[in-house]
Amino acid sequence: MSTLRLILGDQLNPGHSWFGEVRPDVVYVLMEIHPEMAYVLHHAQKILAIVAGMRDFARQLKADGHRVRYVALDDPSNRQSLPDNLDALVRHYGATHFEYQEPDEWRLDQQLHTWAQDAECRHGLSCQRVSSEHFYTERDEAAALFASRKQWLMEHFYRQMRIQHHVLLDADNPKRPAGGQWNFDPDNRKAWKGSPPLPADWRTPHDHRALWQTLCDAGVHSFGDPQSDQLAWPLNRQEALQHLDAFITQALPHFGNYQDALTEHGWRLFHSLLSFALNTKMLNPREVVARAEQAWLDGHAPLPAVEGFIRQILGWREYVRGVYWAHMPGYVTHNALGHTLPLPEWFWTGQTRMACLSHAIGQSLTHAYAHHIQRLMVIGNFALLAGLSPQSVHQWYLGVYIDAFEWVELPNTLGMSQFADGGLLATKPYVSSASYLHRMGDHCQRCHYRHQDRIGPQACPFNALYWDFHLRHADKLQRNPRIGMVYKNLNKMDADTIDAIQAQACDLRARLNAL
């Protein structure tokens, strides 16, 4: 009698109940296979960090006395297929039981479900799916909450989570928020002007050059800078906890004020850089939320900063997971606005004369990371205004970012960023002209384009594209009360101005590669 337990690359949680006892009849299986590195073109750092984390996790399990079978990418026995490898391992170990933690991505969930059903028939294998023991919510919890609602408002979900899990509540009334309000977002919109000083990178670099060479020799294709001689993403839970400590101490006090800020003088500002550790389950969201709340209780960080950070984890992260599982597999095909343009070439190089986009895409290629305002209001904003294919944008986001796994990336990209679901997730398209980018950042000072101009050879492309976007989609958007002011302003423009804006936008959209 033996049991195989499969561990996926985003299930690197040593605290899972599986590992509470050492059982000689259990073999833990981890595998590197080409399909998982190639379903989209991934950033080199994403591939390298996950593989390095998997190998270190296997090493820890072995050191703790567990039996481990690690199938490396260049292992001669590797069939480069999850089902085929599992078939071979079942035969090799004479396994009678197979267990796996809930996958977070629909395609893997379906693949393992199908294989398990087939294996039960072919091998008489007893198969069981267990919880990953990571999230606050079950897959279908958000769907049940929104069952009678047309629109899935995150704020409603977030408040329910706060009450249900007793987070940031009034000490005297556990159904009321601490500080008298649920959301401090209006307090968290300051531009960063050079002070307070940005924290140094607290992460420990690793030399993964030998591992990266092994992956390249095995035929892995990627893009972006691998930084294989100094890759600083966490290798394991111990390092991730050190990163959490550093964030709480050095950055959380200022996170709230500057969470929406943009600057060319730093690539991470006061953001936590914890999303990779969370999404690979090195960290548990409960401990991260608890540490942030305790920082407020101890007087170390102000409530608006703590609430803004907790909202991203307890609110937004759990919410988009609920959206994902309620609407897959069809969600990925949504394109409510009918956008079809291909990505400009500079999405792969960062070589555009628009300074804010050059910086945001450039740092994405260099660090496999951009903070949420760069993703939403710089890169995503331009993609939506220009009419880029939301599926192409989705594949780029899924590939480029270190923390991008489909369950969290897809609703953020298609729903929040590209409005491709027609407003299920977002109450309005998140778009802006250059005025917002100028107000929140400092890129305009050195940009080739002039942020104050709508028309002309050096007018910022965001301006004409912004007004043209609302003109092109007036039939779908003009009755939205949240953007009524946009159409009031358009109605005040004379016909010549409208024609000039549309001509400028048409020219821009025809030559995106040259911007």
Short mmCIF file of C-alpha atoms in Angstrom, two decimals:
data_model
loop_
_atom_site.label_atom_id
_atom_site.label_comp_id
_atom_site.label_asym_id
_atom_site.label_seq_id
_atom_site.Cartn_x
_atom_site.Cartn_y
_atom_site.Cartn_z
CA MET A 1 0.00 0.00 0.00
CA SER A 2 1.49 3.36 -1.01
CA THR A 3 0.16 6.87 -1.59
CA LEU A 4 1.38 9.44 -4.08
CA ARG A 5 0.81 13.06 -3.12
CA LEU A 6 1.28 15.64 -5.87
CA ILE A 7 2.67 19.09 -5.06
CA LEU A 8 2.31 21.77 -7.73
CA GLY A 9 4.71 24.66 -8.22
CA ASP A 10 2.42 27.14 -6.46
CA GLN A 11 1.82 24.88 -3.44
CA LEU A 12 5.06 25.44 -1.53
CA ASN A 13 3.48 25.53 1.92
CA PRO A 14 5.45 23.56 4.52
CA GLY A 15 2.66 24.15 7.05
CA HIS A 16 0.11 22.06 5.19
CA SER A 17 -1.38 19.29 7.33
CA TRP A 18 0.05 16.72 4.91
CA PHE A 19 3.47 17.29 6.43
CA GLY A 20 2.42 16.96 10.07
CA GLU A 21 3.72 13.41 10.25
CA VAL A 22 6.32 11.41 8.38
CA ARG A 23 4.71 8.40 6.73
CA PRO A 24 6.88 5.78 5.01
CA ASP A 25 3.97 4.80 2.74
CA VAL A 26 3.66 8.34 1.28
CA VAL A 27 5.73 9.62 -1.63
CA TYR A 28 5.57 13.33 -2.41
CA VAL A 29 5.87 14.10 -6.10
CA LEU A 30 7.05 17.37 -7.65
CA MET A 31 7.74 17.69 -11.36
CA GLU A 32 9.07 20.18 -13.88
CA ILE A 33 7.45 19.82 -17.29
CA HIS A 34 7.60 21.88 -20.45
CA PRO A 35 3.83 22.48 -20.79
CA GLU A 36 3.79 24.32 -17.45
CA MET A 37 6.59 26.57 -18.66
CA ALA A 38 5.08 27.21 -22.09
CA TYR A 39 1.27 27.62 -21.91
CA VAL A 40 2.13 31.30 -22.34
CA LEU A 41 5.52 32.89 -22.90
CA HIS A 42 6.74 33.47 -19.33
CA HIS A 43 9.22 35.93 -17.90
CA ALA A 44 12.54 34.24 -17.19
CA GLN A 45 12.45 35.22 -13.51
CA LYS A 46 9.01 33.66 -13.07
CA ILE A 47 10.20 30.29 -14.39
CA LEU A 48 13.46 30.46 -12.46
CA ALA A 49 11.92 31.53 -9.14
CA ILE A 50 9.23 28.84 -9.22
CA VAL A 51 11.64 26.04 -10.17
CA ALA A 52 14.18 27.17 -7.57
CA GLY A 53 11.40 27.27 -4.97
CA MET A 54 10.19 23.79 -5.92
CA ARG A 55 13.69 22.34 -5.66
CA ASP A 56 14.28 23.94 -2.28
CA PHE A 57 10.89 22.71 -1.05
CA ALA A 58 11.75 19.16 -2.09
CA ARG A 59 15.08 19.47 -0.27
CA GLN A 60 13.29 20.61 2.90
CA LEU A 61 10.85 17.72 2.74
CA LYS A 62 13.68 15.21 2.38
CA ALA A 63 15.55 16.82 5.28
CA ASP A 64 12.41 16.39 7.40
CA GLY A 65 12.35 12.67 6.64
CA HIS A 66 9.66 12.55 3.94
CA ARG A 67 9.96 10.42 0.81
CA VAL A 68 10.18 12.65 -2.25
CA ARG A 69 10.30 11.96 -5.98
CA TYR A 70 11.47 15.05 -7.84
CA VAL A 71 11.19 14.85 -11.62
CA ALA A 72 13.55 17.48 -13.03
CA LEU A 73 13.06 18.95 -16.48
CA ASP A 74 16.06 17.09 -17.90
CA ASP A 75 15.37 13.81 -16.07
CA PRO A 76 15.52 10.97 -18.67
CA SER A 77 12.31 9.51 -17.17
CA ASN A 78 10.41 12.78 -17.59
CA ARG A 79 7.66 12.32 -20.17
CA GLN A 80 6.96 16.12 -20.21
CA SER A 81 3.28 15.48 -19.49
CA LEU A 82 1.52 15.62 -16.15
CA PRO A 83 -0.83 12.68 -16.88
CA ASP A 84 1.92 10.55 -18.45
CA ASN A 85 4.32 11.17 -15.57
CA LEU A 86 1.62 10.32 -13.05
CA ASP A 87 0.81 7.09 -14.89
CA ALA A 88 4.47 6.10 -14.81
CA LEU A 89 4.87 6.96 -11.13
CA VAL A 90 1.74 5.03 -10.16
CA ARG A 91 3.18 1.97 -11.88
CA HIS A 92 6.67 2.49 -10.47
CA TYR A 93 5.56 2.76 -6.85
CA GLY A 94 2.63 0.37 -7.12
CA ALA A 95 0.49 3.17 -5.71
CA THR A 96 -3.00 2.41 -4.46
CA HIS A 97 -3.90 5.97 -3.45
CA PHE A 98 -3.38 9.37 -5.08
CA GLU A 99 -3.96 12.73 -3.41
CA TYR A 100 -3.60 16.25 -4.68
CA GLN A 101 -4.30 19.72 -3.31
CA GLU A 102 -6.90 21.84 -5.06
CA PRO A 103 -5.23 23.49 -8.06
CA ASP A 104 -5.84 27.22 -8.34
CA GLU A 105 -6.03 27.27 -12.14
CA TRP A 106 -9.01 25.87 -14.02
CA ARG A 107 -6.98 24.06 -16.68
CA LEU A 108 -4.98 22.12 -14.08
CA ASP A 109 -8.08 21.39 -12.05
CA GLN A 110 -9.75 19.91 -15.13
CA GLN A 111 -6.63 18.00 -16.17
CA LEU A 112 -6.19 16.39 -12.77
CA HIS A 113 -9.90 15.68 -12.36
CA THR A 114 -9.99 13.94 -15.74
CA TRP A 115 -6.82 11.97 -15.03
CA ALA A 116 -8.05 10.90 -11.58
CA GLN A 117 -11.35 9.63 -12.97
CA ASP A 118 -9.51 7.69 -15.67
CA ALA A 119 -6.94 6.33 -13.21
CA GLU A 120 -9.66 5.04 -10.94
CA CYS A 121 -11.00 3.04 -13.89
CA ARG A 122 -7.66 1.86 -15.33
CA HIS A 123 -5.61 1.29 -12.18
CA GLY A 124 -8.27 0.95 -9.48
CA LEU A 125 -6.55 3.93 -7.90
CA SER A 126 -8.26 5.69 -5.00
CA CYS A 127 -8.02 9.44 -5.77
CA GLN A 128 -8.75 12.34 -3.45
CA ARG A 129 -8.58 16.12 -3.86
CA VAL A 130 -7.90 18.00 -0.63
CA SER A 131 -7.88 21.66 0.36
CA SER A 132 -4.73 23.70 -0.13
CA GLU A 133 -5.50 25.17 3.33
CA HIS A 134 -4.50 28.59 2.08
CA PHE A 135 -7.42 30.89 1.24
CA TYR A 136 -9.96 32.50 3.55
CA THR A 137 -12.80 31.44 1.27
CA GLU A 138 -13.96 28.37 -0.58
CA ARG A 139 -14.07 28.52 -4.38
CA ASP A 140 -17.84 29.04 -4.50
CA GLU A 141 -18.22 31.34 -1.50
CA ALA A 142 -18.24 34.58 -3.48
CA ALA A 143 -20.73 33.16 -5.98
CA ALA A 144 -23.09 32.30 -3.14
CA LEU A 145 -22.77 35.79 -1.69
CA PHE A 146 -23.54 37.44 -5.03
CA ALA A 147 -26.17 34.92 -6.18
CA SER A 148 -28.99 37.49 -6.27
CA ARG A 149 -26.90 40.46 -7.45
CA LYS A 150 -26.37 41.64 -11.02
CA GLN A 151 -23.01 43.21 -10.26
CA TRP A 152 -20.26 41.73 -8.13
CA LEU A 153 -19.19 44.73 -6.06
CA MET A 154 -15.93 44.05 -4.26
CA GLU A 155 -16.77 46.48 -1.46
CA HIS A 156 -19.78 44.40 -0.43
CA PHE A 157 -17.67 41.24 -0.39
CA TYR A 158 -14.84 42.96 1.50
CA ARG A 159 -17.07 44.15 4.32
CA GLN A 160 -18.50 40.67 4.71
CA MET A 161 -14.97 39.25 4.95
CA ARG A 162 -13.97 41.81 7.58
CA ILE A 163 -16.93 40.88 9.78
CA GLN A 164 -16.70 37.14 9.16
CA HIS A 165 -12.99 36.97 9.98
CA HIS A 166 -12.96 39.68 12.70
CA VAL A 167 -10.45 41.96 10.99
CA LEU A 168 -10.14 45.70 11.73
CA LEU A 169 -13.41 45.92 13.63
CA ASP A 170 -14.53 48.29 16.36
CA ALA A 171 -13.68 46.83 19.76
CA ASP A 172 -17.11 47.77 21.15
CA ASN A 173 -19.18 46.87 18.10
CA PRO A 174 -17.85 43.89 16.10
CA LYS A 175 -20.07 44.71 13.13
CA ARG A 176 -18.64 48.18 12.70
CA PRO A 177 -15.24 49.07 11.21
CA ALA A 178 -12.30 50.27 13.25
CA GLY A 179 -11.92 54.01 12.88
CA GLY A 180 -15.55 54.45 11.84
CA GLN A 181 -15.16 53.75 8.13
CA TRP A 182 -14.63 50.66 6.00
CA ASN A 183 -12.50 52.18 3.29
CA PHE A 184 -9.75 54.79 3.57
CA ASP A 185 -9.04 54.89 -0.16
CA PRO A 186 -9.57 58.67 -0.46
CA ASP A 187 -6.73 59.15 2.07
CA ASN A 188 -4.35 56.98 0.07
CA ARG A 189 -3.86 58.98 -3.12
CA LYS A 190 -0.80 61.12 -2.56
CA ALA A 191 1.94 61.63 -5.12
CA TRP A 192 5.45 60.86 -3.92
CA LYS A 193 7.73 63.91 -4.16
CA GLY A 194 11.01 62.40 -3.00
CA SER A 195 10.22 62.13 0.70
CA PRO A 196 10.06 59.99 2.79
CA PRO A 197 13.04 58.08 1.39
CA LEU A 198 12.27 54.83 -0.38
CA PRO A 199 13.36 51.68 1.49
CA ALA A 200 16.29 49.68 0.22
CA ASP A 201 15.60 46.29 -1.32
CA TRP A 202 15.47 43.97 1.69
CA ARG A 203 15.51 40.73 -0.31
CA THR A 204 18.41 38.28 -0.41
CA PRO A 205 19.88 37.70 -3.89
CA HIS A 206 20.57 34.16 -5.06
CA ASP A 207 22.99 32.89 -7.65
CA HIS A 208 20.90 30.63 -9.88
CA ARG A 209 23.15 30.72 -12.93
CA ALA A 210 23.72 26.96 -12.98
CA LEU A 211 20.00 26.25 -12.67
CA TRP A 212 19.16 28.76 -15.37
CA GLN A 213 21.69 27.20 -17.71
CA THR A 214 20.13 23.80 -17.05
CA LEU A 215 16.68 25.13 -17.94
CA CYS A 216 17.94 26.84 -21.08
CA ASP A 217 19.79 23.71 -22.17
CA ALA A 218 16.53 21.80 -21.71
CA GLY A 219 14.81 24.08 -24.22
CA VAL A 220 12.95 26.56 -22.00
CA HIS A 221 11.86 29.71 -23.85
CA SER A 222 11.21 32.97 -22.02
CA PHE A 223 11.57 36.72 -22.19
CA GLY A 224 12.79 39.44 -19.82
CA ASP A 225 15.95 39.68 -17.75
CA PRO A 226 16.53 36.45 -15.77
CA GLN A 227 18.90 38.14 -13.27
CA SER A 228 20.08 34.60 -12.65
CA ASP A 229 23.22 35.74 -10.80
CA GLN A 230 21.24 37.81 -8.28
CA LEU A 231 17.62 36.68 -8.32
CA ALA A 232 16.03 38.09 -5.18
CA TRP A 233 12.59 36.47 -5.07
CA PRO A 234 12.19 34.28 -1.97
CA LEU A 235 13.37 30.71 -2.14
CA ASN A 236 11.27 29.41 0.74
CA ARG A 237 9.00 30.30 3.63
CA GLN A 238 11.88 31.33 5.90
CA GLU A 239 12.96 34.01 3.44
CA ALA A 240 9.36 35.06 2.79
CA LEU A 241 8.85 35.64 6.51
CA GLN A 242 11.95 37.82 6.57
CA HIS A 243 10.48 39.84 3.69
CA LEU A 244 7.21 40.19 5.60
CA ASP A 245 9.08 41.46 8.67
CA ALA A 246 10.96 44.00 6.57
CA PHE A 247 7.80 45.26 4.88
CA ILE A 248 5.92 45.71 8.15
CA THR A 249 8.88 47.54 9.70
CA GLN A 250 10.18 49.63 6.82
CA ALA A 251 7.39 50.22 4.30
CA LEU A 252 3.89 49.66 5.71
CA PRO A 253 3.79 52.98 7.62
CA HIS A 254 4.06 54.84 4.29
CA PHE A 255 2.27 52.33 2.07
CA GLY A 256 -1.15 53.94 2.33
CA ASN A 257 -0.17 57.48 1.41
CA TYR A 258 1.75 56.42 -1.69
CA GLN A 259 0.07 53.19 -2.83
CA ASP A 260 -1.23 54.96 -5.98
CA ALA A 261 1.90 57.02 -6.65
CA LEU A 262 4.06 56.76 -9.76
CA THR A 263 7.73 57.69 -10.00
CA GLU A 264 10.67 57.10 -12.29
CA HIS A 265 13.00 57.18 -9.27
CA GLY A 266 12.05 53.77 -7.91
CA TRP A 267 10.43 50.59 -9.12
CA ARG A 268 8.59 49.44 -6.00
CA LEU A 269 8.00 52.53 -3.77
CA PHE A 270 6.52 51.22 -0.50
CA HIS A 271 4.83 48.13 -1.92
CA SER A 272 5.33 44.84 -0.12
CA LEU A 273 6.67 42.56 -2.89
CA LEU A 274 4.92 39.72 -1.05
CA SER A 275 2.55 38.65 -3.82
CA PHE A 276 4.89 35.97 -5.20
CA ALA A 277 5.34 34.43 -1.75
CA LEU A 278 1.59 34.56 -1.16
CA ASN A 279 0.63 33.10 -4.52
CA THR A 280 3.09 30.22 -4.18
CA LYS A 281 1.77 29.71 -0.62
CA MET A 282 5.07 30.29 1.13
CA LEU A 283 3.06 32.78 3.17
CA ASN A 284 -0.50 32.40 4.43
CA PRO A 285 -2.79 35.41 3.94
CA ARG A 286 -4.02 35.17 7.55
CA GLU A 287 -0.56 35.73 8.99
CA VAL A 288 0.09 38.63 6.64
CA VAL A 289 -3.20 40.31 7.55
CA ALA A 290 -2.61 39.66 11.26
CA ARG A 291 0.86 41.22 11.13
CA ALA A 292 -0.49 44.31 9.40
CA GLU A 293 -3.36 44.69 11.87
CA GLN A 294 -1.00 44.26 14.80
CA ALA A 295 1.23 47.01 13.40
CA TRP A 296 -1.75 49.37 13.66
CA LEU A 297 -2.66 48.18 17.17
CA ASP A 298 0.95 48.75 18.24
CA GLY A 299 0.93 52.29 16.81
CA HIS A 300 3.59 51.45 14.24
CA ALA A 301 1.46 52.09 11.14
CA PRO A 302 -1.57 54.34 10.60
CA LEU A 303 -5.01 52.84 10.05
CA PRO A 304 -5.42 54.10 6.43
CA ALA A 305 -2.17 52.35 5.43
CA VAL A 306 -3.11 49.12 7.19
CA GLU A 307 -6.67 49.11 5.86
CA GLY A 308 -5.48 49.74 2.30
CA PHE A 309 -3.02 46.87 2.51
CA ILE A 310 -5.46 44.45 4.14
CA ARG A 311 -8.12 45.31 1.54
CA GLN A 312 -5.79 44.04 -1.19
CA ILE A 313 -5.45 40.63 0.52
CA LEU A 314 -8.63 39.92 2.47
CA GLY A 315 -10.78 41.81 -0.02
CA TRP A 316 -9.48 41.98 -3.55
CA ARG A 317 -7.40 38.77 -3.64
CA GLU A 318 -10.19 36.56 -2.31
CA TYR A 319 -12.78 38.38 -4.41
CA VAL A 320 -11.07 37.88 -7.78
CA ARG A 321 -10.59 34.22 -6.96
CA GLY A 322 -14.34 33.95 -6.48
CA VAL A 323 -14.97 35.71 -9.78
CA TYR A 324 -12.56 33.34 -11.50
CA TRP A 325 -14.11 30.09 -10.29
CA ALA A 326 -17.67 31.30 -10.84
CA HIS A 327 -17.10 32.25 -14.49
CA MET A 328 -14.53 29.84 -15.89
CA PRO A 329 -13.88 28.55 -18.46
CA GLY A 330 -15.83 31.13 -20.48
CA TYR A 331 -14.47 34.20 -18.73
CA VAL A 332 -11.24 34.17 -20.73
CA THR A 333 -13.17 34.75 -24.00
CA HIS A 334 -14.95 37.95 -22.91
CA ASN A 335 -14.45 40.98 -25.14
CA ALA A 336 -17.41 43.25 -24.46
CA LEU A 337 -15.92 46.23 -26.31
CA GLY A 338 -14.76 44.25 -29.35
CA HIS A 339 -11.10 45.29 -29.09
CA THR A 340 -8.77 43.45 -31.46
CA LEU A 341 -5.54 45.41 -32.04
CA PRO A 342 -2.30 43.46 -31.45
CA LEU A 343 0.16 44.50 -28.78
CA PRO A 344 2.69 47.09 -29.94
CA GLU A 345 6.21 45.76 -30.34
CA TRP A 346 7.42 47.86 -27.42
CA PHE A 347 5.48 45.67 -24.99
CA TRP A 348 8.45 43.33 -25.42
CA THR A 349 11.19 45.97 -25.30
CA GLY A 350 9.92 48.98 -23.34
CA GLN A 351 11.20 51.19 -26.16
CA THR A 352 8.46 53.80 -26.48
CA ARG A 353 8.72 57.57 -26.22
CA MET A 354 5.89 57.66 -23.67
CA ALA A 355 7.93 57.95 -20.48
CA CYS A 356 5.40 56.43 -18.09
CA LEU A 357 4.92 53.38 -20.31
CA SER A 358 8.62 53.04 -21.03
CA HIS A 359 9.29 52.95 -17.29
CA ALA A 360 6.41 50.63 -16.34
CA ILE A 361 7.07 48.12 -19.12
CA GLY A 362 10.83 48.45 -18.78
CA GLN A 363 10.74 47.60 -15.10
CA SER A 364 8.32 44.75 -15.80
CA LEU A 365 10.87 43.27 -18.18
CA THR A 366 13.74 43.90 -15.75
CA HIS A 367 12.11 42.89 -12.46
CA ALA A 368 9.06 40.79 -13.49
CA TYR A 369 7.09 43.20 -11.33
CA ALA A 370 5.03 46.37 -11.49
CA HIS A 371 2.79 47.67 -8.76
CA HIS A 372 -0.98 47.79 -9.17
CA ILE A 373 -1.23 51.38 -10.43
CA GLN A 374 1.39 50.75 -13.10
CA ARG A 375 -0.53 47.65 -14.17
CA LEU A 376 -3.97 49.28 -14.06
CA MET A 377 -3.54 52.98 -14.81
CA VAL A 378 -0.45 53.04 -17.01
CA ILE A 379 -0.13 49.82 -19.04
CA GLY A 380 -3.75 48.67 -18.73
CA ASN A 381 -5.07 52.18 -19.22
CA PHE A 382 -3.21 52.56 -22.51
CA ALA A 383 -4.21 49.07 -23.69
CA LEU A 384 -7.89 49.80 -23.10
CA LEU A 385 -7.83 53.27 -24.64
CA ALA A 386 -5.97 52.03 -27.70
CA GLY A 387 -8.29 49.06 -28.20
CA LEU A 388 -5.77 46.25 -27.78
CA SER A 389 -7.07 42.69 -27.76
CA PRO A 390 -7.92 41.83 -24.13
CA GLN A 391 -6.86 38.24 -24.72
CA SER A 392 -3.43 39.40 -25.90
CA VAL A 393 -3.15 41.75 -22.92
CA HIS A 394 -4.14 38.87 -20.62
CA GLN A 395 -1.48 36.56 -22.04
CA TRP A 396 1.17 39.26 -21.67
CA TYR A 397 0.23 40.00 -18.06
CA LEU A 398 0.06 36.28 -17.25
CA GLY A 399 3.53 35.80 -18.64
CA VAL A 400 5.40 38.89 -17.52
CA TYR A 401 4.62 39.14 -13.82
CA ILE A 402 6.28 37.03 -11.14
CA ASP A 403 3.01 36.77 -9.17
CA ALA A 404 0.70 36.13 -12.15
CA PHE A 405 -1.27 32.92 -11.85
CA GLU A 406 -4.43 32.77 -13.91
CA TRP A 407 -6.91 32.72 -11.01
CA VAL A 408 -5.74 36.14 -9.83
CA GLU A 409 -4.44 37.66 -13.07
CA LEU A 410 -7.34 36.92 -15.43
CA PRO A 411 -10.14 38.74 -13.55
CA ASN A 412 -7.77 41.61 -12.80
CA THR A 413 -6.82 41.97 -16.46
CA LEU A 414 -10.00 41.18 -18.39
CA GLY A 415 -12.39 42.53 -15.78
CA MET A 416 -10.78 45.35 -13.82
CA SER A 417 -8.25 46.57 -16.36
CA GLN A 418 -9.79 45.93 -19.78
CA PHE A 419 -13.55 46.03 -18.95
CA ALA A 420 -13.86 43.01 -21.22
CA ASP A 421 -16.53 41.42 -19.03
CA GLY A 422 -18.82 44.39 -19.69
CA GLY A 423 -18.89 45.59 -16.09
CA LEU A 424 -19.38 42.44 -14.05
CA LEU A 425 -16.34 43.23 -11.95
CA ALA A 426 -15.71 46.97 -12.40
CA THR A 427 -18.39 49.64 -12.17
CA LYS A 428 -16.71 51.66 -14.93
CA PRO A 429 -13.74 51.42 -17.29
CA TYR A 430 -10.58 52.42 -15.44
CA VAL A 431 -9.19 54.91 -17.93
CA SER A 432 -7.72 58.37 -17.68
CA SER A 433 -6.14 61.08 -19.75
CA ALA A 434 -2.62 62.38 -19.12
CA SER A 435 -3.84 64.68 -16.34
CA TYR A 436 -4.14 61.79 -13.87
CA LEU A 437 -0.70 60.43 -14.77
CA HIS A 438 0.82 63.89 -14.40
CA ARG A 439 -0.86 64.41 -11.03
CA MET A 440 0.21 61.04 -9.58
CA GLY A 441 3.71 60.77 -11.04
CA ASP A 442 6.81 62.53 -12.31
CA HIS A 443 7.33 60.91 -15.71
CA CYS A 444 5.81 63.78 -17.69
CA GLN A 445 8.76 66.02 -16.82
CA ARG A 446 11.11 64.16 -19.16
CA CYS A 447 8.60 62.80 -21.66
CA HIS A 448 8.82 63.39 -25.40
CA TYR A 449 5.10 64.15 -25.34
CA ARG A 450 3.34 67.11 -23.71
CA HIS A 451 0.77 66.05 -21.14
CA GLN A 452 -1.27 69.24 -21.52
CA ASP A 453 -1.84 68.90 -25.29
CA ARG A 454 -4.68 66.97 -26.91
CA ILE A 455 -3.81 67.60 -30.55
CA GLY A 456 -0.50 67.85 -32.36
CA PRO A 457 2.63 65.81 -33.06
CA GLN A 458 3.81 65.95 -29.44
CA ALA A 459 0.43 65.75 -27.73
CA CYS A 460 0.34 62.97 -25.14
CA PRO A 461 -1.33 59.96 -26.80
CA PHE A 462 -3.38 59.30 -23.65
CA ASN A 463 -5.38 62.48 -24.27
CA ALA A 464 -6.82 61.95 -27.74
CA LEU A 465 -7.21 58.22 -27.06
CA TYR A 466 -9.14 58.97 -23.87
CA TRP A 467 -11.77 61.11 -25.55
CA ASP A 468 -11.92 58.89 -28.62
CA PHE A 469 -12.46 55.82 -26.43
CA HIS A 470 -15.59 57.37 -24.94
CA LEU A 471 -16.80 58.47 -28.37
CA ARG A 472 -16.28 55.01 -29.89
CA HIS A 473 -18.11 53.29 -27.06
CA ALA A 474 -20.79 55.86 -26.29
CA ASP A 475 -23.56 53.36 -27.00
CA LYS A 476 -22.29 51.16 -24.16
CA LEU A 477 -20.97 53.74 -21.70
CA GLN A 478 -22.83 57.03 -21.82
CA ARG A 479 -25.62 55.84 -19.53
CA ASN A 480 -23.14 54.83 -16.84
CA PRO A 481 -23.70 57.35 -13.99
CA ARG A 482 -20.07 57.06 -12.83
CA ILE A 483 -18.77 58.60 -16.06
CA GLY A 484 -21.58 61.01 -16.85
CA MET A 485 -19.24 63.99 -16.52
CA VAL A 486 -17.12 62.70 -19.42
CA TYR A 487 -20.08 62.87 -21.78
CA LYS A 488 -21.15 66.26 -20.47
CA ASN A 489 -17.70 67.55 -21.37
CA LEU A 490 -17.85 65.91 -24.77
CA ASN A 491 -21.21 67.56 -25.43
CA LYS A 492 -19.59 70.94 -24.81
CA MET A 493 -16.98 70.37 -27.54
CA ASP A 494 -17.68 71.72 -31.01
CA ALA A 495 -17.70 69.50 -34.08
CA ASP A 496 -14.26 70.63 -35.26
CA THR A 497 -12.69 69.71 -31.92
CA ILE A 498 -14.35 66.30 -31.96
CA ASP A 499 -13.17 65.68 -35.53
CA ALA A 500 -9.62 66.68 -34.63
CA ILE A 501 -9.57 64.38 -31.60
CA GLN A 502 -10.89 61.45 -33.60
CA ALA A 503 -8.42 62.04 -36.42
CA GLN A 504 -5.54 62.23 -33.93
CA ALA A 505 -6.68 59.04 -32.19
CA CYS A 506 -7.14 57.21 -35.50
CA ASP A 507 -3.59 58.15 -36.51
CA LEU A 508 -2.22 57.01 -33.14
CA ARG A 509 -3.98 53.67 -33.30
CA ALA A 510 -2.70 53.10 -36.83
CA ARG A 511 0.94 53.53 -35.81
CA LEU A 512 1.16 52.19 -32.26
CA ASN A 513 4.60 50.69 -32.87
CA ALA A 514 6.02 54.17 -33.57
CA LEU A 515 4.77 55.91 -30.43
#
